[in-house]
Amino acid sequence: MGDPVTEYTARLQHQELAIQSLSAEIESLEKHQNLGPSQRLEELQEENARLKYRLNVMKRSLQEETTHYSKSMLNIIQRLQDVFGEAIRTSFPELDNPPLAVTPNQQAKFGDYQCNSAMAMAQMLKAKGTRVNPREIAEKIVQNLPDNELIQRTEIAGPGFINVHLKKMFVSKLLTNLLLNGVQPPPLASRKKVIVDFSSPNIAKEMHVGHLRSTIIGDSMCRLFEFLGYDVLRLNHVGDWGTQFGMLIAHLQDTFPDYLTVSPPISDLQAFYKESKKRFDEDEDFKKRAYQCVVRLQSKEPDFIKAWNLICDVSRKEFQRVYNCLDIQIIERGESFYQDRMTRVVKEFEENGLVQLDEGRKIVFVPDHSIPLTVVKSDGGYTYDTSDLAALHQRLFEEKADILIYVTDSGQSTHFQMIFAAGQTIGWYNPQVTRVEHAGFGVVLGEDKKKFKTRSGDTVRLMDLLEEGLKRSMDKLKEKERDKVLSPDELLEAQKAVAFGCIKYADLSHNRINDYVFSFDKMLDDRGNTAAYLLYAFTRIRSIARLANLNEAVLRKAAETTEILLDHDKEWKLGKCILRFPEILQKILDDLLLHTLCDYLYELATTFTEFYDSCYCVEKDRQTGEVIKINMWRMLLCEATAAIMAKSFDILGINPVQRM
């Protein structure tokens, strides 16, 4: 059985068309003779009025149910789009897919939100041969706004902007809902499967600062999708296969001949890799043996698989040290996982007539690209192109992913465009149905605006960077004399929160598409849009209730019984800012740009400061310091702010502490 509102709407539209037809017919007849009203028309109009009444009752009921009984936070922009969308369709049924532009108002004096559809609609009508002033369009839209629970009043400004003022009671109830039910995401239409491919270091090589960006950005994207209720698979596409393993295994055999029975004490795999590479470049006999080792590894001979696993395990331990520091959960699924699938993928491309031969290579051309993908090298080996095609196929058909996101540097953008184009050409997925996207990012620069390197010109080891962050954050905490008020355990917890939180936030607060300058001094500054400032602000907000001796049970009872008043300008501004959280998450879901959440978090913290400076939450006796009055509705605004900040930190992968 269908949705009753939809069924009534369809019947109503059908009847209104019939009424229009009969009205036109009567008007035509009346020109020739004086006729009374049509009985059929009267019957239709009477039934039409009943249907309209019933439909409005059902719509109001649905709105109340959605607004008042849902535990989820409401996306106010989406709700306004529903309201204005209905008004636009009623006003101009002749327009197909009319534009629907609703945004927060940048200046409070003009209202809370703004609908800017009228100007674009005027252009659409003009294209159809009808000239209408945008302001007249705006007036008609306002006249046809349906009954709703959120709009107090509207004003038409300028050429046709519709300014919207929200009802204070509506905002107050949403804030109460947030406090009673926690920060709950808007409901999902369906629980889609999301795969995020991120981090992806190479075995036997150190993780460097480039892996830092992929790891931090990818983890935060996963946290966002997980919070919103998606089924998320976090994949680490490590480089664990290829010719380099031949030289590593040959060097292992020479350096630790009893490796099969005694675990080799490789403490520095990077040095081990450099030694094997030097021998490979300088010793022809060693090079030949390295190639033989590759062949025997690819043939899966047990001794060679064991050597390969030993080398991979040493790397995994190093990677895990980084992941433990940054609180990263990820499943390793390296290139080796796709080896057997590559043959099948190449065969499928051949069977579809998409493979060409070029000097012994097997290549695939894709639309809009002059350079082909190489799926088989002239020596019969596979390439990155082959493994990425095999990974794409596996994720679409075996994992049945609805959304696939690859988080790597922007330098790989063309490569992934070609991989995705090949997948579409062969018919693996339809981009209108399945979202496959490369979320590229810029490089990390040093303070000299050049690629981030050590003084000796080497790539910065990620573990060294994290340890330097820990040292500097402790120096900062001692500079602020936090070591005199925090216990040793609290100080250690604060050190980690500041160090790793600042490194993550410095990355995420920049538009990922751009390069960014890595500076410990800037990221540890407790002024401006930094994690240090926000973590201190959060700790202060959390302490307000504690200093007023209000425990969780008292605040819960207050949320159930106290109306949140929004009479002061700063209360109103803060209340609306808190409720923009779902809008912000939806925007990030659309464009995968996480700096939007950082900008919002900073705006929320500064808006709270304005509120706290202007509105007394707790009033104390000036002589004794004793609490004489608590303005509970304002305490609830403090709690709502802290709840949104805590969830924002969680999505960004930052761990705030109770005391700092």
XYZ file of C-alpha atoms in Angstrom:
660
model
C 0.000 0.000 0.000
C 1.329 3.486 -0.925
C 1.967 6.553 1.206
C -1.459 8.158 2.028
C -0.146 11.715 1.550
C 1.153 10.836 -1.913
C -2.134 9.111 -2.846
C -4.259 12.088 -1.744
C -1.934 14.513 -3.540
C -2.231 12.518 -6.790
C -6.052 12.425 -6.540
C -6.094 16.146 -5.796
C -3.926 16.978 -8.810
C -6.167 14.821 -11.041
C -9.296 16.577 -9.786
C -7.802 20.044 -10.172
C -7.015 19.260 -13.816
C -10.616 18.095 -14.299
C -11.914 21.308 -12.676
C -9.698 23.441 -14.921
C -10.960 21.556 -17.980
C -14.642 21.937 -16.999
C -14.167 25.604 -16.068
C -12.671 26.293 -19.509
C -15.526 24.392 -21.170
C -18.192 26.404 -19.252
C -16.420 29.690 -20.011
C -16.503 28.783 -23.719
C -20.212 27.879 -23.611
C -21.128 31.013 -21.653
C -19.782 33.130 -24.497
C -22.544 31.672 -26.702
C -25.443 31.340 -24.262
C -26.274 32.117 -20.673
C -25.846 28.836 -18.787
C -26.039 28.093 -15.036
C -23.164 26.397 -13.234
C -22.407 22.794 -14.199
C -23.634 20.221 -11.666
C -20.560 18.080 -12.417
C -18.286 21.029 -11.706
C -19.972 21.710 -8.359
C -19.611 18.046 -7.349
C -15.928 18.057 -8.249
C -15.277 21.306 -6.396
C -17.012 19.977 -3.272
C -14.992 16.734 -3.309
C -11.853 18.733 -4.067
C -12.395 20.900 -0.961
C -12.831 17.753 1.194
C -9.637 16.224 -0.207
C -7.677 19.442 0.404
C -8.874 19.551 4.010
C -7.941 15.896 4.588
C -4.555 16.358 2.916
C -3.704 19.390 5.083
C -4.688 17.484 8.240
C -2.427 14.570 7.219
C 0.472 16.890 6.337
C 0.242 18.722 9.659
C 0.143 15.387 11.478
C 3.204 14.196 9.549
C 5.099 17.427 10.332
C 4.312 17.159 14.045
C 5.365 13.517 14.111
C 8.622 14.296 12.283
C 9.483 17.335 14.383
C 8.345 16.383 17.870
C 8.720 12.625 18.086
C 11.892 11.971 16.123
C 15.015 11.446 18.217
C 17.158 12.512 15.272
C 18.401 16.053 14.750
C 16.451 17.885 12.059
C 18.219 19.359 9.041
C 16.510 22.774 8.976
C 17.615 23.578 5.417
C 16.104 20.320 4.141
C 12.861 21.030 6.014
C 12.721 24.539 4.502
C 13.433 23.046 1.067
C 10.417 20.751 1.537
C 8.205 23.737 2.443
C 9.443 26.038 -0.330
C 9.551 23.179 -2.847
C 5.824 22.580 -2.322
C 5.064 26.310 -2.634
C 7.097 26.586 -5.861
C 5.387 23.551 -7.436
C 1.964 24.926 -6.494
C 2.823 28.394 -7.825
C 4.447 27.293 -11.097
C 3.358 23.748 -12.004
C 4.492 24.368 -15.605
C 8.192 24.412 -14.600
C 10.083 21.117 -14.685
C 12.616 20.761 -11.832
C 12.484 24.409 -10.723
C 15.567 25.585 -8.784
C 15.377 25.249 -5.008
C 17.971 27.452 -3.289
C 17.722 27.799 0.501
C 20.741 29.010 2.489
C 21.451 30.417 5.970
C 21.252 34.207 5.993
C 24.664 35.832 6.356
C 23.272 38.875 8.205
C 20.952 38.340 11.171
C 19.025 41.571 10.504
C 17.663 40.006 7.289
C 16.382 36.864 9.022
C 17.621 33.348 9.660
C 17.450 31.701 6.218
C 16.868 32.870 2.667
C 15.170 31.348 -0.393
C 16.827 32.635 -3.589
C 14.893 30.666 -6.216
C 12.866 33.522 -7.766
C 15.634 34.984 -9.961
C 16.555 31.646 -11.567
C 12.852 30.804 -12.018
C 12.344 34.118 -13.869
C 15.032 33.016 -16.331
C 13.325 29.625 -16.806
C 9.954 31.296 -17.444
C 11.600 33.751 -19.856
C 13.025 30.784 -21.808
C 9.438 29.499 -22.093
C 8.313 32.857 -23.475
C 6.822 34.294 -20.261
C 8.282 37.426 -18.709
C 7.659 37.690 -14.972
C 9.395 39.988 -12.489
C 11.352 37.890 -9.918
C 9.726 39.872 -7.106
C 6.270 38.819 -8.360
C 7.482 35.204 -8.409
C 8.701 35.566 -4.813
C 5.306 37.017 -3.768
C 3.467 34.108 -5.358
C 5.751 31.569 -3.640
C 5.116 33.229 -0.258
C 1.330 33.204 -0.864
C 1.475 29.455 -1.525
C 3.624 28.458 1.453
C 1.873 25.494 3.140
C 1.078 25.406 6.841
C 4.307 24.534 8.654
C 5.803 24.351 12.098
C 8.997 26.393 11.624
C 8.414 29.713 9.780
C 7.411 32.713 11.915
C 7.313 35.171 9.032
C 8.812 35.948 5.620
C 9.932 39.178 3.935
C 10.725 39.830 0.292
C 13.889 41.867 -0.231
C 15.712 43.305 -3.224
C 14.977 41.692 -6.604
C 13.211 38.675 -5.082
C 15.087 37.249 -2.087
C 12.711 35.658 0.415
C 14.019 36.173 3.953
C 12.813 33.616 6.484
C 12.440 34.160 10.234
C 12.157 30.974 12.307
C 9.773 30.452 15.228
C 11.624 30.655 18.548
C 9.482 27.886 20.022
C 10.452 25.607 17.109
C 14.181 26.206 17.742
C 13.708 25.791 21.500
C 11.986 22.404 21.042
C 14.749 21.163 18.728
C 17.368 22.113 21.327
C 15.409 20.259 24.030
C 15.185 17.226 21.730
C 18.976 17.349 21.288
C 19.564 17.442 25.050
C 17.128 14.608 25.794
C 18.188 12.276 22.981
C 21.812 13.211 22.365
C 23.382 14.095 19.025
C 21.506 11.718 16.721
C 22.024 11.841 12.931
C 19.079 12.431 10.578
C 17.493 9.110 9.464
C 18.942 7.414 6.372
C 16.696 6.506 3.446
C 18.750 3.305 3.070
C 21.916 1.955 4.726
C 24.429 2.010 1.901
C 27.810 0.281 1.941
C 30.802 2.626 1.832
C 34.416 1.610 1.183
C 37.144 4.130 1.962
C 40.634 3.305 0.639
C 43.176 5.328 2.640
C 46.645 5.410 4.255
C 48.179 2.778 1.905
C 51.900 2.802 2.834
C 54.440 0.526 1.148
C 55.892 -2.518 2.900
C 59.612 -2.143 3.778
C 59.389 1.650 3.548
C 58.808 4.171 6.322
C 55.459 5.916 6.579
C 56.107 9.563 5.700
C 54.228 12.840 5.934
C 52.255 12.132 2.715
C 50.760 9.050 4.371
C 49.830 11.273 7.315
C 47.361 13.279 5.195
C 45.745 10.203 3.642
C 45.464 8.516 7.054
C 43.950 11.522 8.859
C 41.560 12.547 6.065
C 40.458 8.962 5.315
C 39.835 8.170 8.983
C 37.720 11.312 9.431
C 35.639 10.483 6.332
C 35.015 7.004 7.754
C 33.973 8.479 11.113
C 31.498 10.781 9.350
C 29.893 7.966 7.338
C 29.813 5.711 10.433
C 28.099 8.397 12.536
C 25.492 8.916 9.804
C 24.669 5.190 9.891
C 26.379 3.834 6.765
C 28.008 0.400 6.609
C 31.690 1.374 6.337
C 34.660 -0.762 5.305
C 38.045 0.899 5.973
C 40.692 -0.521 3.640
C 44.480 -0.182 3.689
C 45.700 -0.895 0.131
C 49.344 -1.469 1.162
C 52.089 -2.019 -1.402
C 52.955 -5.582 -0.407
C 53.753 -7.178 -3.783
C 56.157 -6.605 -6.646
C 59.748 -6.926 -7.824
C 61.207 -5.169 -4.755
C 60.388 -8.276 -2.685
C 62.830 -10.310 -4.777
C 65.794 -8.209 -3.650
C 64.506 -8.083 -0.046
C 64.159 -11.876 0.152
C 67.573 -12.458 -1.479
C 69.159 -10.036 1.021
C 67.297 -11.750 3.887
C 68.666 -15.147 2.809
C 72.239 -13.784 2.833
C 71.975 -11.723 6.035
C 69.919 -14.180 8.131
C 70.399 -17.657 6.558
C 68.471 -19.349 9.410
C 65.415 -17.061 8.970
C 63.115 -20.082 8.529
C 63.766 -21.273 12.099
C 64.905 -18.126 13.931
C 62.963 -14.868 13.546
C 65.406 -12.315 12.035
C 66.112 -9.327 14.321
C 65.422 -6.591 11.734
C 65.182 -3.422 13.810
C 65.419 -0.928 10.937
C 63.617 -2.128 7.840
C 64.330 1.128 6.008
C 68.096 0.541 6.343
C 67.573 -3.107 5.344
C 65.715 -1.942 2.208
C 68.496 0.529 1.300
C 71.162 -2.183 1.698
C 69.271 -4.578 -0.593
C 68.649 -1.806 -3.153
C 72.369 -0.911 -3.216
C 73.282 -4.560 -3.869
C 70.553 -4.829 -6.529
C 71.946 -1.772 -8.373
C 75.630 -2.758 -8.106
C 75.809 -6.602 -8.104
C 74.620 -8.397 -11.278
C 74.648 -11.858 -9.639
C 72.514 -10.529 -6.770
C 70.128 -8.912 -9.280
C 69.658 -12.237 -11.110
C 69.006 -14.037 -7.819
C 66.518 -11.295 -6.847
C 64.547 -11.872 -10.065
C 64.560 -15.649 -9.391
C 63.191 -14.925 -5.889
C 60.328 -12.891 -7.416
C 59.394 -15.803 -9.692
C 59.479 -18.273 -6.796
C 57.437 -15.894 -4.615
C 54.818 -15.507 -7.366
C 54.766 -19.322 -7.667
C 53.923 -19.312 -3.936
C 56.747 -21.612 -2.801
C 56.322 -22.009 1.002
C 59.837 -20.831 2.009
C 59.499 -17.694 -0.086
C 55.985 -16.962 1.200
C 57.391 -17.249 4.750
C 60.225 -14.808 3.939
C 57.699 -12.409 2.410
C 55.449 -12.648 5.493
C 58.411 -11.980 7.824
C 59.247 -8.764 5.951
C 55.571 -7.685 5.890
C 55.224 -8.332 9.630
C 58.170 -6.059 10.485
C 56.507 -3.259 8.483
C 53.087 -3.914 10.000
C 54.485 -3.403 13.501
C 55.910 -0.024 12.449
C 52.647 1.018 10.792
C 50.701 -0.034 13.875
C 52.767 2.276 16.103
C 51.539 5.205 13.987
C 47.938 3.925 13.902
C 47.937 3.467 17.702
C 49.084 7.081 18.218
C 46.428 8.443 15.873
C 43.666 6.014 17.000
C 43.185 4.571 13.498
C 41.153 1.427 12.823
C 41.850 -0.072 9.391
C 41.805 -3.451 7.635
C 44.875 -4.351 5.602
C 44.105 -5.557 2.111
C 47.199 -5.081 0.006
C 48.029 -5.593 -3.639
C 48.782 -9.281 -2.969
C 45.081 -9.846 -2.178
C 44.170 -9.045 -5.802
C 46.873 -11.114 -7.583
C 44.608 -14.016 -8.596
C 41.831 -11.607 -9.605
C 44.049 -9.688 -12.061
C 44.115 -12.519 -14.610
C 40.305 -12.637 -14.641
C 40.039 -8.863 -15.053
C 42.450 -8.804 -18.023
C 40.507 -11.675 -19.626
C 37.219 -9.754 -19.190
C 38.665 -6.698 -20.938
C 39.959 -8.915 -23.755
C 36.584 -10.624 -24.184
C 34.937 -7.207 -24.466
C 37.336 -6.188 -27.226
C 38.873 -3.386 -25.178
C 42.510 -4.606 -25.166
C 45.061 -3.549 -27.787
C 48.631 -4.806 -28.292
C 51.454 -2.259 -28.266
C 55.063 -3.494 -28.546
C 54.251 -6.568 -26.468
C 52.166 -4.658 -23.909
C 48.438 -5.082 -23.456
C 46.825 -1.665 -23.197
C 43.327 -0.251 -22.710
C 42.254 3.190 -23.968
C 39.486 4.976 -22.070
C 37.309 7.927 -23.172
C 38.776 11.456 -22.958
C 42.347 10.244 -22.309
C 45.120 10.012 -24.902
C 47.407 7.848 -22.725
C 46.243 4.237 -22.226
C 46.182 2.013 -19.161
C 48.776 -0.798 -19.265
C 47.149 -4.000 -17.984
C 49.973 -6.409 -18.927
C 53.666 -5.430 -19.354
C 55.778 -6.759 -22.238
C 57.392 -9.283 -19.827
C 53.916 -10.616 -18.905
C 53.806 -8.921 -15.492
C 50.940 -6.876 -14.111
C 50.978 -3.177 -13.182
C 49.387 -0.726 -10.737
C 46.707 -0.241 -13.388
C 45.875 -3.960 -13.295
C 45.783 -4.192 -9.500
C 43.610 -1.061 -9.195
C 41.177 -2.413 -11.815
C 41.045 -5.737 -9.953
C 40.449 -3.874 -6.659
C 37.650 -1.803 -8.239
C 35.977 -4.960 -9.581
C 36.280 -6.788 -6.237
C 34.812 -3.878 -4.305
C 31.888 -3.442 -6.687
C 30.967 -7.102 -7.192
C 32.167 -8.981 -4.098
C 31.809 -6.244 -1.472
C 28.799 -4.746 -3.298
C 29.836 -1.179 -2.425
C 27.402 1.668 -3.119
C 30.015 4.364 -2.432
C 33.755 3.997 -3.107
C 36.219 6.692 -2.019
C 39.960 6.690 -2.706
C 41.977 9.059 -0.491
C 45.382 9.678 -2.109
C 47.425 12.697 -3.177
C 46.123 14.759 -6.091
C 49.066 13.620 -8.220
C 47.203 10.333 -8.722
C 44.019 12.066 -9.902
C 44.482 11.272 -13.619
C 45.309 7.641 -12.839
C 42.080 7.167 -10.887
C 39.989 9.039 -13.472
C 41.235 6.498 -16.031
C 40.571 3.526 -13.738
C 37.012 4.750 -13.074
C 36.449 5.474 -16.791
C 37.578 1.920 -17.644
C 35.144 0.523 -15.048
C 32.287 2.510 -16.593
C 33.278 1.605 -20.182
C 33.185 -2.123 -19.439
C 29.841 -1.704 -17.647
C 30.885 -2.470 -14.093
C 28.964 0.472 -12.642
C 26.725 3.399 -13.495
C 27.941 6.673 -11.892
C 24.284 7.767 -11.524
C 23.751 4.784 -9.196
C 27.157 4.062 -7.635
C 29.362 6.854 -6.332
C 33.044 6.236 -7.113
C 35.264 9.172 -6.241
C 38.906 10.164 -5.811
C 39.294 12.481 -2.807
C 42.661 13.987 -3.676
C 44.770 16.194 -1.444
C 47.712 18.602 -1.787
C 51.234 18.088 -0.486
C 52.595 19.007 2.948
C 55.047 21.912 2.803
C 57.683 23.051 5.277
C 57.678 26.595 6.637
C 59.959 27.513 3.711
C 56.981 26.650 1.421
C 58.959 23.766 -0.106
C 58.213 20.034 0.208
C 58.447 19.029 3.863
C 61.900 17.464 4.426
C 64.446 17.006 7.201
C 67.430 19.373 7.334
C 69.498 16.738 5.535
C 66.900 16.639 2.736
C 65.400 13.257 3.663
C 61.668 12.537 3.824
C 60.346 13.141 7.354
C 59.570 9.870 9.157
C 56.042 9.932 10.482
C 56.946 8.412 13.850
C 59.633 11.097 14.377
C 57.038 13.758 13.603
C 54.549 12.360 16.137
C 57.230 12.104 18.840
C 58.254 15.722 18.182
C 54.572 16.676 18.551
C 54.436 14.974 21.959
C 57.560 16.803 23.144
C 56.267 20.209 21.992
C 52.793 19.725 23.476
C 54.338 18.899 26.873
C 56.485 22.038 26.636
C 53.322 24.049 25.893
C 51.413 22.544 28.838
C 54.300 23.277 31.222
C 54.570 26.813 29.845
C 50.906 27.277 30.871
C 51.767 25.667 34.250
C 49.274 22.861 33.729
C 51.758 20.442 35.346
C 51.065 22.230 38.670
C 47.287 21.579 38.605
C 46.996 18.250 36.750
C 47.914 14.837 38.138
C 50.716 12.966 36.263
C 48.106 10.784 34.499
C 45.977 13.791 33.561
C 49.046 15.607 32.253
C 50.007 12.619 30.081
C 46.444 12.388 28.756
C 46.404 16.128 27.985
C 49.811 15.841 26.255
C 48.515 13.186 23.841
C 45.207 14.995 23.253
C 46.979 18.250 22.376
C 49.803 16.702 20.300
C 47.768 14.368 18.121
C 44.657 16.581 18.119
C 46.685 19.553 16.864
C 48.405 17.537 14.115
C 45.052 16.166 12.893
C 43.211 19.477 13.105
C 45.969 21.408 11.305
C 45.502 19.039 8.371
C 41.696 18.813 8.417
C 41.115 22.556 8.896
C 42.695 23.257 5.502
C 40.856 22.571 2.256
C 42.305 19.138 1.410
C 42.662 20.078 -2.265
C 45.296 22.715 -1.398
C 48.868 22.244 -0.195
C 49.356 23.180 3.442
C 52.294 24.420 5.504
C 53.197 22.196 8.460
C 54.080 24.343 11.484
C 54.131 23.094 15.074
C 54.150 26.706 16.333
C 50.911 27.521 14.501
C 49.098 24.296 15.334
C 49.955 24.556 19.055
C 48.884 28.219 19.248
C 45.866 28.516 21.561
C 44.507 31.519 19.629
C 42.466 31.333 16.441
C 41.127 28.323 14.561
C 43.392 25.646 16.076
C 42.794 22.432 17.995
C 44.619 23.911 21.016
C 42.122 26.806 21.203
C 39.098 24.542 20.670
C 40.230 21.916 23.187
C 40.733 24.603 25.854
C 37.351 26.173 24.961
C 35.632 22.783 25.230
C 37.232 22.093 28.619
C 36.041 25.502 29.881
C 32.447 24.895 28.692
C 32.440 21.477 30.368
C 33.660 23.045 33.627
C 30.769 25.559 33.888
C 28.275 23.011 35.207
C 30.918 21.463 37.481
C 31.738 24.825 39.075
C 27.987 25.434 39.621
C 27.772 22.004 41.341
C 25.320 20.677 38.761
C 25.608 16.953 38.122
C 24.328 14.989 35.127
C 21.050 13.984 36.825
C 20.189 17.625 37.648
C 20.927 18.736 34.071
C 18.847 15.857 32.691
C 15.895 16.835 34.882
C 16.288 20.450 33.778
C 16.254 19.425 30.099
C 12.950 17.607 30.710
C 11.263 20.480 32.556
C 12.907 23.785 31.537
C 11.975 25.691 28.418
C 15.067 27.030 26.651
C 14.478 30.775 26.337
C 16.014 32.523 23.345
C 15.073 36.145 24.045
C 18.589 37.594 24.126
C 20.224 38.134 20.699
C 23.235 36.023 21.728
C 21.009 33.171 22.987
C 19.159 33.171 19.659
C 22.395 33.264 17.646
C 23.898 30.369 19.641
C 20.723 28.251 19.475
C 20.571 28.524 15.675
C 24.312 27.849 15.324
C 24.012 24.624 17.361
C 21.180 23.389 15.123
C 23.160 23.918 11.892
C 25.190 20.771 12.656
C 23.137 18.413 10.398
C 23.375 20.929 7.517
C 27.166 20.992 7.854
C 27.408 17.190 7.808
C 25.194 16.994 4.712
C 27.443 19.457 2.886
C 30.543 17.387 3.731
C 28.743 14.234 2.622
C 28.222 15.903 -0.769
C 31.724 17.323 -1.357
C 33.964 15.393 1.113
C 35.625 18.640 2.269
C 36.156 18.244 6.004
C 37.484 21.760 6.631
C 33.808 22.836 6.601
C 33.340 21.016 9.925
C 36.438 22.722 11.371
C 35.154 26.139 10.266
C 31.780 25.362 11.870
C 33.400 24.139 15.096
C 35.401 27.364 15.369
C 32.278 29.440 14.619
C 30.364 27.540 17.311
C 33.135 28.127 19.885
C 33.346 31.877 19.125
C 29.534 32.218 19.097
C 29.482 30.523 22.504
C 32.090 32.980 23.815
C 29.902 35.912 22.665
C 26.929 34.329 24.447
C 28.863 33.588 27.656
C 30.302 37.113 27.808
C 26.830 38.682 27.409
C 24.527 36.275 29.274
C 25.076 35.236 32.889
C 24.736 31.469 33.299
C 25.784 31.391 36.952
C 25.582 34.460 39.211
C 27.849 34.557 42.262
C 28.203 36.754 45.308
C 31.107 39.130 44.627
C 32.422 38.941 48.185
C 32.044 35.243 49.002
C 32.019 33.685 45.530
C 28.955 31.706 46.576
C 26.495 30.745 43.811
C 23.321 32.803 44.318
C 21.484 32.176 41.041
C 21.638 29.675 38.188
C 19.933 30.549 34.908
C 19.127 26.981 33.987
C 18.024 27.549 30.393
C 21.444 29.072 29.718
C 23.168 26.133 31.383
C 21.253 23.936 28.933
C 22.616 25.994 26.030
C 26.121 25.336 27.437
C 25.379 21.592 27.507
C 23.989 21.590 23.951
C 27.103 23.425 22.696
C 29.389 20.918 24.430
C 27.429 17.973 22.979
C 27.856 19.244 19.403
C 31.533 20.059 19.967
C 32.159 16.570 21.388
C 30.557 14.891 18.362
C 32.490 17.177 15.977
C 35.753 16.222 17.710
C 34.788 12.565 17.404
C 34.227 12.879 13.631
C 37.586 14.662 13.285
C 39.271 11.885 15.278
C 40.260 14.229 18.109
C 40.075 13.064 21.723
C 39.185 15.910 24.123
C 39.999 15.372 27.802
C 38.013 16.437 30.852
C 40.832 18.559 32.288
C 43.574 20.503 30.503
